[in-house]
CSV table of C-alpha atoms in Angstrom, one decimal:
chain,number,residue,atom,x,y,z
A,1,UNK,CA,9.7,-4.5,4.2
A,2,UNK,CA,7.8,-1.8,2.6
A,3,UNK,CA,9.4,0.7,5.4
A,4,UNK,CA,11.9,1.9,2.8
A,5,UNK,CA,9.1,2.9,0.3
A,6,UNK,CA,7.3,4.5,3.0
A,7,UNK,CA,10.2,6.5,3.8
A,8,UNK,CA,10.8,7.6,0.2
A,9,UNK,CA,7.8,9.0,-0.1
A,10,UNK,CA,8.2,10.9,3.1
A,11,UNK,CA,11.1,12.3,1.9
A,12,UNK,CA,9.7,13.3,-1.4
A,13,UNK,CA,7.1,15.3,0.5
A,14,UNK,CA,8.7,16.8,3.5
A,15,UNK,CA,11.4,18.0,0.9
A,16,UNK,CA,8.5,19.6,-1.3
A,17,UNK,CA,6.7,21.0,1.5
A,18,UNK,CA,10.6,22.8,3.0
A,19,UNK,CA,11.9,23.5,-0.2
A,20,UNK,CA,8.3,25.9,-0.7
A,21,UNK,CA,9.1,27.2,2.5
A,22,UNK,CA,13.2,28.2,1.5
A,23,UNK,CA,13.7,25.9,4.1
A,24,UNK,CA,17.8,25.2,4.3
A,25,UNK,CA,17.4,22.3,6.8
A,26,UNK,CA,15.0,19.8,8.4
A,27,UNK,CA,15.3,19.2,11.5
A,28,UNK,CA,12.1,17.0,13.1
A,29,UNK,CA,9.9,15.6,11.4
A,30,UNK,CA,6.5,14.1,12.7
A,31,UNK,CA,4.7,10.8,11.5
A,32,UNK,CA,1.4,9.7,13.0
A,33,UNK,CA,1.5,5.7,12.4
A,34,UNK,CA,-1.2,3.8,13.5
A,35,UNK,CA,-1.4,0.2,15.4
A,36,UNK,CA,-2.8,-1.3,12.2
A,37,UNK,CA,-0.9,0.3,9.8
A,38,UNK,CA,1.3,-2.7,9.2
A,39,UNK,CA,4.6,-1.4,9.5
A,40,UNK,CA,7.4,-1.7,12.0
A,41,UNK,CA,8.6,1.2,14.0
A,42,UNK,CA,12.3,0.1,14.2
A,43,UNK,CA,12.1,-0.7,10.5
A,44,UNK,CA,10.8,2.7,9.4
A,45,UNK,CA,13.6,4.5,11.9
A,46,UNK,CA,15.7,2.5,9.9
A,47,UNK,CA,14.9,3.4,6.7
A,48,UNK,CA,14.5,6.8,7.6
A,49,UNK,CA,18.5,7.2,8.2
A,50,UNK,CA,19.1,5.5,4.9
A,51,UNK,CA,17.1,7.5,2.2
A,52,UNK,CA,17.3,11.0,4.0
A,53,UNK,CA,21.6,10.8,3.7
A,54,UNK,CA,22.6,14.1,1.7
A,55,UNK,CA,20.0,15.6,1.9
A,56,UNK,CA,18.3,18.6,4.0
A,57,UNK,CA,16.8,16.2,6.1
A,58,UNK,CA,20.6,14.1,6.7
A,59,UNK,CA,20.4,15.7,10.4
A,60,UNK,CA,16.4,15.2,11.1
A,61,UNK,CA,14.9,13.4,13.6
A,62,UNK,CA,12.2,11.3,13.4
A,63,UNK,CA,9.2,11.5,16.0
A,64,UNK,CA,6.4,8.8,15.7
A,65,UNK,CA,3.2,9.3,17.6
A,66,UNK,CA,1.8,5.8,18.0
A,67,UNK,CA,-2.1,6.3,17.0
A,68,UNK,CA,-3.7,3.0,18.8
A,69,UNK,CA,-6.7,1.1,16.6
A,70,UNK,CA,-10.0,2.6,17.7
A,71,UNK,CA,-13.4,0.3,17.1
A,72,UNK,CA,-17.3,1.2,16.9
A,73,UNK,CA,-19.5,-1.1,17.8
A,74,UNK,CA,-22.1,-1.2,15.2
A,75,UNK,CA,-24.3,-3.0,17.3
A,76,UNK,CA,-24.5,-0.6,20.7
A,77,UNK,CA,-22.3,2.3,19.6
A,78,UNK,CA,-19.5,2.5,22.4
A,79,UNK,CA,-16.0,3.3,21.2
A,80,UNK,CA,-13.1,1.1,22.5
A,81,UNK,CA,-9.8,-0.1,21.7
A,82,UNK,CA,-9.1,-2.6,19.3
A,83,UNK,CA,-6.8,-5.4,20.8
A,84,UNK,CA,-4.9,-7.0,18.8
A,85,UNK,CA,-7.2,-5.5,15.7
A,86,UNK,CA,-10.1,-7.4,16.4
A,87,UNK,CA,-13.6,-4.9,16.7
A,88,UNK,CA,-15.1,-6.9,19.7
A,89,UNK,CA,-16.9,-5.0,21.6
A,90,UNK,CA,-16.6,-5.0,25.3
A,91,UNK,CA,-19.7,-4.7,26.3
A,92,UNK,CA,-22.2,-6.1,23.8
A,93,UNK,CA,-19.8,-9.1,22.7
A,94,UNK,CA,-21.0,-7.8,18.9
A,95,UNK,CA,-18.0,-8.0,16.2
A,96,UNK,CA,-17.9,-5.1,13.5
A,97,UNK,CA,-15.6,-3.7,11.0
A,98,UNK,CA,-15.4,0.4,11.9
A,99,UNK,CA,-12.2,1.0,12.8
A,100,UNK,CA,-12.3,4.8,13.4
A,101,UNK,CA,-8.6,5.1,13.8
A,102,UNK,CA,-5.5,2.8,14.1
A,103,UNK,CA,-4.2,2.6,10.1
A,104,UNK,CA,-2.7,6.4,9.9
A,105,UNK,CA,0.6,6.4,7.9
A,106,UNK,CA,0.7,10.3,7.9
A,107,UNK,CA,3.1,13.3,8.1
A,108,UNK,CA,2.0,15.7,10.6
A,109,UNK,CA,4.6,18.0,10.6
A,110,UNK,CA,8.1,19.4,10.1
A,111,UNK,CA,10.4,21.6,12.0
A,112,UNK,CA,12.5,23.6,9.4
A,113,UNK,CA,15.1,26.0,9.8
B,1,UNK,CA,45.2,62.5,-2.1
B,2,UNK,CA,43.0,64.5,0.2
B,3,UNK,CA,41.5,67.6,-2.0
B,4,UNK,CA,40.5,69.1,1.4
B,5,UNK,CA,43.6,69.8,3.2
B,6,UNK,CA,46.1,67.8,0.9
B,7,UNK,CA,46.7,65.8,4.0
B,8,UNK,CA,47.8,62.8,2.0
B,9,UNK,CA,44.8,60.7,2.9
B,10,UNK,CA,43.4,59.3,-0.7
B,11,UNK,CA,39.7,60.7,-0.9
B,12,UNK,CA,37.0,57.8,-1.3
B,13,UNK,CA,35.8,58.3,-4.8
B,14,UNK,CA,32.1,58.6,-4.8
B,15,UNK,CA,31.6,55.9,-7.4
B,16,UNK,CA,33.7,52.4,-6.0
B,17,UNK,CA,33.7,49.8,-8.0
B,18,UNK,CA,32.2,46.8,-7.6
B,19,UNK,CA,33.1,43.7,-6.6
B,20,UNK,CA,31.4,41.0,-9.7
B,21,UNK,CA,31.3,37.7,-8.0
B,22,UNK,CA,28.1,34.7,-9.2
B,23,UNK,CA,28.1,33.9,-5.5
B,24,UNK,CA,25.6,35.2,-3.5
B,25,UNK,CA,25.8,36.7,-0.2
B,26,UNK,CA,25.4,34.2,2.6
B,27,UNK,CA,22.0,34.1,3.7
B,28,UNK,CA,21.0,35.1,7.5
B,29,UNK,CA,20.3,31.9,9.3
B,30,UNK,CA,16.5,31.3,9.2
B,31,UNK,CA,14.5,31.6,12.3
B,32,UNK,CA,13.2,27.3,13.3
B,33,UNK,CA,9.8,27.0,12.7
B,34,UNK,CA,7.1,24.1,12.6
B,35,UNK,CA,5.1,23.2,9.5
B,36,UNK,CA,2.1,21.8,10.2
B,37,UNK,CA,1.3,19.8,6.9
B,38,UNK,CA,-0.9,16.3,7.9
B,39,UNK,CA,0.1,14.5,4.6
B,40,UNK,CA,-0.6,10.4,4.4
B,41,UNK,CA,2.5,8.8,3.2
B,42,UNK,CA,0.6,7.2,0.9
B,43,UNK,CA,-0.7,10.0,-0.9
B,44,UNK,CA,0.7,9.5,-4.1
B,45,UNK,CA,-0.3,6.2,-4.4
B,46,UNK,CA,-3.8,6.8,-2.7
B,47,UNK,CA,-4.3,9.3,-5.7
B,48,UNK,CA,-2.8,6.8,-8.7
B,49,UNK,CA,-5.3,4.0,-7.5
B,50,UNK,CA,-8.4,6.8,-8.2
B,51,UNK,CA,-7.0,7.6,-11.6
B,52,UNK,CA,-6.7,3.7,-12.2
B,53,UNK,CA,-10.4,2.8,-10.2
B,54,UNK,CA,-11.6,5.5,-13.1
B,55,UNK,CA,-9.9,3.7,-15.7
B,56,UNK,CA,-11.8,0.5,-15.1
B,57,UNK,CA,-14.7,2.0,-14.2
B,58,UNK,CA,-15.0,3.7,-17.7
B,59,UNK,CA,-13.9,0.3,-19.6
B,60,UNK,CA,-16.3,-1.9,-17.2
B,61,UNK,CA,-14.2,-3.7,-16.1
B,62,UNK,CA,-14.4,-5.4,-12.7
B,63,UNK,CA,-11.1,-6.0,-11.5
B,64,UNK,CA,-9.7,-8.3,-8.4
B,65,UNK,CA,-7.0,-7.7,-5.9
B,66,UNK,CA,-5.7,-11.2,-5.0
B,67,UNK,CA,-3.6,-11.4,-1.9
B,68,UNK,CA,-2.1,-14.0,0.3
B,69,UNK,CA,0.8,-15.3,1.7
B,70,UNK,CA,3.4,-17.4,-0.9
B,71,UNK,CA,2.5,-20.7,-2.0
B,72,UNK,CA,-1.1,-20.2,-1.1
B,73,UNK,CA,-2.3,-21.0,-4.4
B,74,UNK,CA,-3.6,-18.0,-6.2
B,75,UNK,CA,-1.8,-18.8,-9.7
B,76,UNK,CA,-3.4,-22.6,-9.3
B,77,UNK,CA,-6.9,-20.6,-8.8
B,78,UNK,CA,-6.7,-18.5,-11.5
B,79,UNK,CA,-5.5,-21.3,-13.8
B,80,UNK,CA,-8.5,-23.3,-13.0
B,81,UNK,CA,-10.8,-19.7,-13.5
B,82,UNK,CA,-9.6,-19.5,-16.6
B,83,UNK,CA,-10.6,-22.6,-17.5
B,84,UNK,CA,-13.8,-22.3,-16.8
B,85,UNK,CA,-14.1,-18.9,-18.2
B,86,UNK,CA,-12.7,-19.8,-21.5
B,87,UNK,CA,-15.1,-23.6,-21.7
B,88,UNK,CA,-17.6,-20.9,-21.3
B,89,UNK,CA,-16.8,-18.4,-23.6
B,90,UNK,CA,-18.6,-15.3,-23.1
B,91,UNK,CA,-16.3,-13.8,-20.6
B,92,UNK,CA,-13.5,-12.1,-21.5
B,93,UNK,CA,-10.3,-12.4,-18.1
B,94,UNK,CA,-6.6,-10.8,-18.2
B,95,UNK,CA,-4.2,-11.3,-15.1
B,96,UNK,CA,-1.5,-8.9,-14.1
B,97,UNK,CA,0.6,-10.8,-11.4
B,98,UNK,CA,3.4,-9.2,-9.3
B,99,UNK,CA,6.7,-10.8,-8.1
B,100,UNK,CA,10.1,-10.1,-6.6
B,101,UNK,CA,11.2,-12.2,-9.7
B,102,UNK,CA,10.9,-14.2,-12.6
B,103,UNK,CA,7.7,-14.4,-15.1
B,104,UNK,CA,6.9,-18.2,-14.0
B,105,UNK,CA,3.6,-17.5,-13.1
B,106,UNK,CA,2.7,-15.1,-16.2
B,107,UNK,CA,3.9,-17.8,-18.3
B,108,UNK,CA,1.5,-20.3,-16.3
B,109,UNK,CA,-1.2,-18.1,-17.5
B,110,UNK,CA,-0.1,-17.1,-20.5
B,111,UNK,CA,0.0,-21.0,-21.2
B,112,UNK,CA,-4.0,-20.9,-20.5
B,113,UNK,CA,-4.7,-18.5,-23.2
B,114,UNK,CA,-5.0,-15.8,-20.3
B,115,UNK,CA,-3.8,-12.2,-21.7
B,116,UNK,CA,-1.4,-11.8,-18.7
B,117,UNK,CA,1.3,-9.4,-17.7
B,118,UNK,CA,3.7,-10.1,-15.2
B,119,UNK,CA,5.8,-6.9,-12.8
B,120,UNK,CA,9.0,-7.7,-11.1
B,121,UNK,CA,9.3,-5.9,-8.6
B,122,UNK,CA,12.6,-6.5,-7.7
B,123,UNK,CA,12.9,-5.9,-3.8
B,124,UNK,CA,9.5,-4.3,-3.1
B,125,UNK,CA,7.1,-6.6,-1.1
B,126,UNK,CA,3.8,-5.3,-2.4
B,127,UNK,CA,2.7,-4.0,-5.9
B,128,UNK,CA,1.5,-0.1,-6.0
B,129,UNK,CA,-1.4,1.7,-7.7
B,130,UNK,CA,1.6,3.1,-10.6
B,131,UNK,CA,2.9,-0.6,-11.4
B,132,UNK,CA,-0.7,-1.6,-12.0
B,133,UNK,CA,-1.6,1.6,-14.2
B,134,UNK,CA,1.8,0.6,-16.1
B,135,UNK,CA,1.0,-2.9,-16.8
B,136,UNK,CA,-2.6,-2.2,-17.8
B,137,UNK,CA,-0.6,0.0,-20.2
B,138,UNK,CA,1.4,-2.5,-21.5
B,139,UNK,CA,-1.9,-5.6,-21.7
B,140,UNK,CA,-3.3,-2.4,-24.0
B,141,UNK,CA,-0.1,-2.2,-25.9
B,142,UNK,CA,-0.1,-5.9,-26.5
B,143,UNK,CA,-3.3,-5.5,-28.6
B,144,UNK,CA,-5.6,-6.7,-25.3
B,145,UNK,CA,-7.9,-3.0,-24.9
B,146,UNK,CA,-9.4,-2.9,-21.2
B,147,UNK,CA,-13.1,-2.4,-22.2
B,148,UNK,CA,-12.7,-6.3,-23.9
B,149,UNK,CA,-12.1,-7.6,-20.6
B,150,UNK,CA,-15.0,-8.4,-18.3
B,151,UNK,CA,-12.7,-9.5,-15.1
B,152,UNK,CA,-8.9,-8.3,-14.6
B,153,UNK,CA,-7.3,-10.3,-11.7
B,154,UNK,CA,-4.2,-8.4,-9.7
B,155,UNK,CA,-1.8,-11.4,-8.4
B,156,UNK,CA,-0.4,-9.4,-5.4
B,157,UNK,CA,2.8,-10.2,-4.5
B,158,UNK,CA,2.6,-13.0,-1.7
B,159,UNK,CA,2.8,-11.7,1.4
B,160,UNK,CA,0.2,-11.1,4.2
B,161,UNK,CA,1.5,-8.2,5.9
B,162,UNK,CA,3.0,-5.1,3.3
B,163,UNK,CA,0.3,-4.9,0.4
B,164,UNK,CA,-2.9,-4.7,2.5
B,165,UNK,CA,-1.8,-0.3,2.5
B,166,UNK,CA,-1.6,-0.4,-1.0
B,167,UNK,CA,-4.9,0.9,-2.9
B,168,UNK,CA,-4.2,-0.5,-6.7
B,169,UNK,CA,-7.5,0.9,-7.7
B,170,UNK,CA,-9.2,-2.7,-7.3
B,171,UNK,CA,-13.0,-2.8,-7.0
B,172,UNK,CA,-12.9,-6.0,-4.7
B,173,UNK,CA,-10.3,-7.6,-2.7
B,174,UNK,CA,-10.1,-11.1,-2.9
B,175,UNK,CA,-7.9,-12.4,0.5
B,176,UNK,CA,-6.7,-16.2,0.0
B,177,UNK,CA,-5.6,-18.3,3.3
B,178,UNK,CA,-5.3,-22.4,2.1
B,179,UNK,CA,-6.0,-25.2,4.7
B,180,UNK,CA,-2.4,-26.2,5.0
B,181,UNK,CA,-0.8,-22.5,6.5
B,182,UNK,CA,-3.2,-22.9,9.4
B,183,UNK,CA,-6.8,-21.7,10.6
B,184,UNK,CA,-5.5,-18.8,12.8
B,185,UNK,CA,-4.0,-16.7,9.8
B,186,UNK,CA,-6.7,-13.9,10.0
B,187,UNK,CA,-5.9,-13.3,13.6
B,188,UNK,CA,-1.9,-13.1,13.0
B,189,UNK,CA,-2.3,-10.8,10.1
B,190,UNK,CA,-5.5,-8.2,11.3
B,191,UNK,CA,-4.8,-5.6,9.1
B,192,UNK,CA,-4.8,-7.4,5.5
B,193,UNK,CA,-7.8,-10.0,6.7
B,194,UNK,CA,-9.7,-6.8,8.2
B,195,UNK,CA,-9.3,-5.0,4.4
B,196,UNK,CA,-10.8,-8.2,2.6
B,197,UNK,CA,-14.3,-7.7,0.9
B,198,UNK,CA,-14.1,-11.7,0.0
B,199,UNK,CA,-12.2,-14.5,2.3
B,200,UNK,CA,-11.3,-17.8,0.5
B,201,UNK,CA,-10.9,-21.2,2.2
B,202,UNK,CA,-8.2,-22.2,-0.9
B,203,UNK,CA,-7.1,-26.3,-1.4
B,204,UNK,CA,-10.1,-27.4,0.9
B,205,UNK,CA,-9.4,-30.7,-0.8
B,206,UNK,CA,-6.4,-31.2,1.7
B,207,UNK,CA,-8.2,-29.5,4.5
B,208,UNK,CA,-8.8,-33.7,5.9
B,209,UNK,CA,-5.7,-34.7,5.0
B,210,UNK,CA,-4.2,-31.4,7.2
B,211,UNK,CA,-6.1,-31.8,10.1
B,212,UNK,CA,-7.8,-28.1,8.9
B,213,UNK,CA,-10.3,-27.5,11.8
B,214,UNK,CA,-13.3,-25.5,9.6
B,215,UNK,CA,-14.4,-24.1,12.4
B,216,UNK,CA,-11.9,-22.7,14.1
B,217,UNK,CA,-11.1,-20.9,10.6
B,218,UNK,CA,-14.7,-19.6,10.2
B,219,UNK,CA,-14.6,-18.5,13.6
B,220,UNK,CA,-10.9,-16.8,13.4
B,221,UNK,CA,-12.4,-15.1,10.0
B,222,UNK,CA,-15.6,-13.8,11.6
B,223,UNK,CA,-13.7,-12.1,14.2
B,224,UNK,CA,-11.1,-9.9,11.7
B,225,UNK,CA,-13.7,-9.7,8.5
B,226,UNK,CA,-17.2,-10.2,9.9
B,227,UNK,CA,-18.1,-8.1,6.8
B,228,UNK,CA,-16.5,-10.3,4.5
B,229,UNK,CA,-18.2,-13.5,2.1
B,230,UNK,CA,-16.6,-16.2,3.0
B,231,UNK,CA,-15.9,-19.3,0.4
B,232,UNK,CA,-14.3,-22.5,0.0
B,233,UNK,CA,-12.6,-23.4,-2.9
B,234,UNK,CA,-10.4,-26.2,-4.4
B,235,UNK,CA,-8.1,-25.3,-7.8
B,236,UNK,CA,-7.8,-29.3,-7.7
B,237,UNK,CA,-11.2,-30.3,-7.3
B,238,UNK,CA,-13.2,-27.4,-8.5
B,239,UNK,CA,-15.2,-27.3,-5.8
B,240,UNK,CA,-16.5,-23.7,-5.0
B,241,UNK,CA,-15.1,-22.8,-8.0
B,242,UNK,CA,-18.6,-22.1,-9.7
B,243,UNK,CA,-19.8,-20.3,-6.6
B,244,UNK,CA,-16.8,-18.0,-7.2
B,245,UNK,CA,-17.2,-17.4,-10.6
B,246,UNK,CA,-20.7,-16.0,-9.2
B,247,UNK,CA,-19.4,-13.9,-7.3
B,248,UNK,CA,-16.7,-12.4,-9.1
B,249,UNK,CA,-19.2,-11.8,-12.4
């Protein structure tokens, strides 16, 4: 459950980033969370209500772009999606480690007011 | 009273006075706009883990991150390390071990002559690069200076899924499964399996009495962490244990 820690930190920064803008309210904010990232959606959405209360952020909504895990095959090169995160490629059978996206935990933007 | 036509209108001095009030005039409603900002979440933390990963570097230190799910057996394995470091005298180990609660397993090392330093975290599933930098502080403030040390072990909190996004700053990352939670671990838990740079077989002295099909472990392994070495040990028996004393040194 490291959702809630996750969402502190969010908070921290999208509070920094509107409060440099003279931002009085947040009103979206976007996270980019990838397949791998190890966190659960519902959980962060959860966490999310809890540690934005009283602030500028009370009324936000969250929007989560899902970032799917994205292999290179270090044997043949092709890019392909990473089921279930395993780097098999589907068409040399080789196993590698480059995962080229799929672990994003990131803040992408705000909508302030 | 009007000085124009004494109409009985009071003239509007040219001077009014003013209303003093702290409170300032309410602001005009700001016009909605989007920030773009593309900040990891784990910024902060991402950015403590360099300042520690300097920290050992200049002490030269090499220093562990041990994860795996509860009961796997990493205070056993670093109980038996410790032995064998201190029958051989020349190398120095402390051990900073994280849990929800209690200081059991500090005292376990602590009982081994290990310099050891135990966080509580309380309710958080994972240790993070600033509870490492603060118990490093505290090893140092218990008379135990980081450039002593040859080999600093992080005990992660058990758990397979949370601390695999936490950078502590480690320079390897040690990933535990034992014989007895199963051989297809690494392909249940991807992300933490895919960030190991070392997989250990632990208690491989149960792995007959289990029914622990090697194979389908190796195999399960190679698929999430083809990168990664791949050991088995036993705390109990020893076995392996030399072989990871080699590779941790």
């Amino acid at each position: 459950m490291h959702e809630l820690s996750l969402m502190e930190a969010l908070r921290d920064l999208a509070l920094q980033q509107a409060e440099a803008e003279g931002a009085v309210r947040i009103a979206v904010m976007t996270l980019r969370v990838g397949s791998l990232a190890g966190v659960e959606i519902e959980a962060l959405r959860f966490a999310f209500a809890a540690v934005m209360a009283d602030t500028i952020a009370a009324a936000a909504v969250l929007r989560i772009e899902v970032v799917p895990a994205v292999c290179r095959c270090g044997g043949c090169g092709r890019r392909f999606a990473a089921l279930d995160g395993v780097c098999e490629c589907p068409s040399c059978g080789a196993i590698s480690r480059e995962l080229l996206q799929g672990r994003e935990l990131q803040l992408t933007s705000l909508e302030i007011a | 009273m009007c000085s124009h036509c004494s109409c009985g209108v009071a003239e509007v001095p040219r001077e009014l006075p003013q209303e003093v009030s702290s409170a300032s005039p309410p602001a005009p409603a700001p016009l909605p706009r989007t920030l773009a900002v593309t900040t990891s979440l784990l910024q902060r933390n991402d950015e403590l883990a360099a300042v520690n990963r300097q920290r050992f570097a200049a002490a030269g230190v090499r220093v562990v991150n041990l994860l795996s799910s509860p009961g796997s057996g990493k205070t056993a394995l670093l109980e038996q390390l410790a032995g064998r470091l201190q029958r051989r005298g020349d190398v120095a180990m402390a051990v900073v071990v994280g849990d929800l609660a209690t200081d059991n397993d500090a005292r376990r090392l602590a009982a081994t002559g290990t310099p050891a330093v135990q966080i509580t975290t309380g309710q958080a599933c994972h240790l993070e690069a600033a509870m490492v930098q603060r118990a490093v502080d505290e090893l140092e403030a218990r008379g135990q200076p980081l450039s002593e040390l040859a080999l600093l072990v992080i005990e992660n909190v058990g758990n397979l899924v949370c601390p695999a996004a936490y950078d502590l700053g480690e320079g390897l990352r040690l990933v535990l499964l034992s014989v007895t939670e199963g051989e297809d671990k690494p392909l249940k838990y991807p992300a933490m399996f895919h960030s190991a740079d070392v997989v250990l077989i632990a208690k491989s002295d149960l792995a007959e009495v289990v029914g622990f099909d090697r194979a389908a472990a190796r195999a399960a392994v190679a698929r999430v962490a083809p990168h990664a070495r791949l050991l088995e040990v036993s705390a109990r028996s020893g076995d392996g244990m030399e072989a990871l004393l080699e590779l941790l040194l």
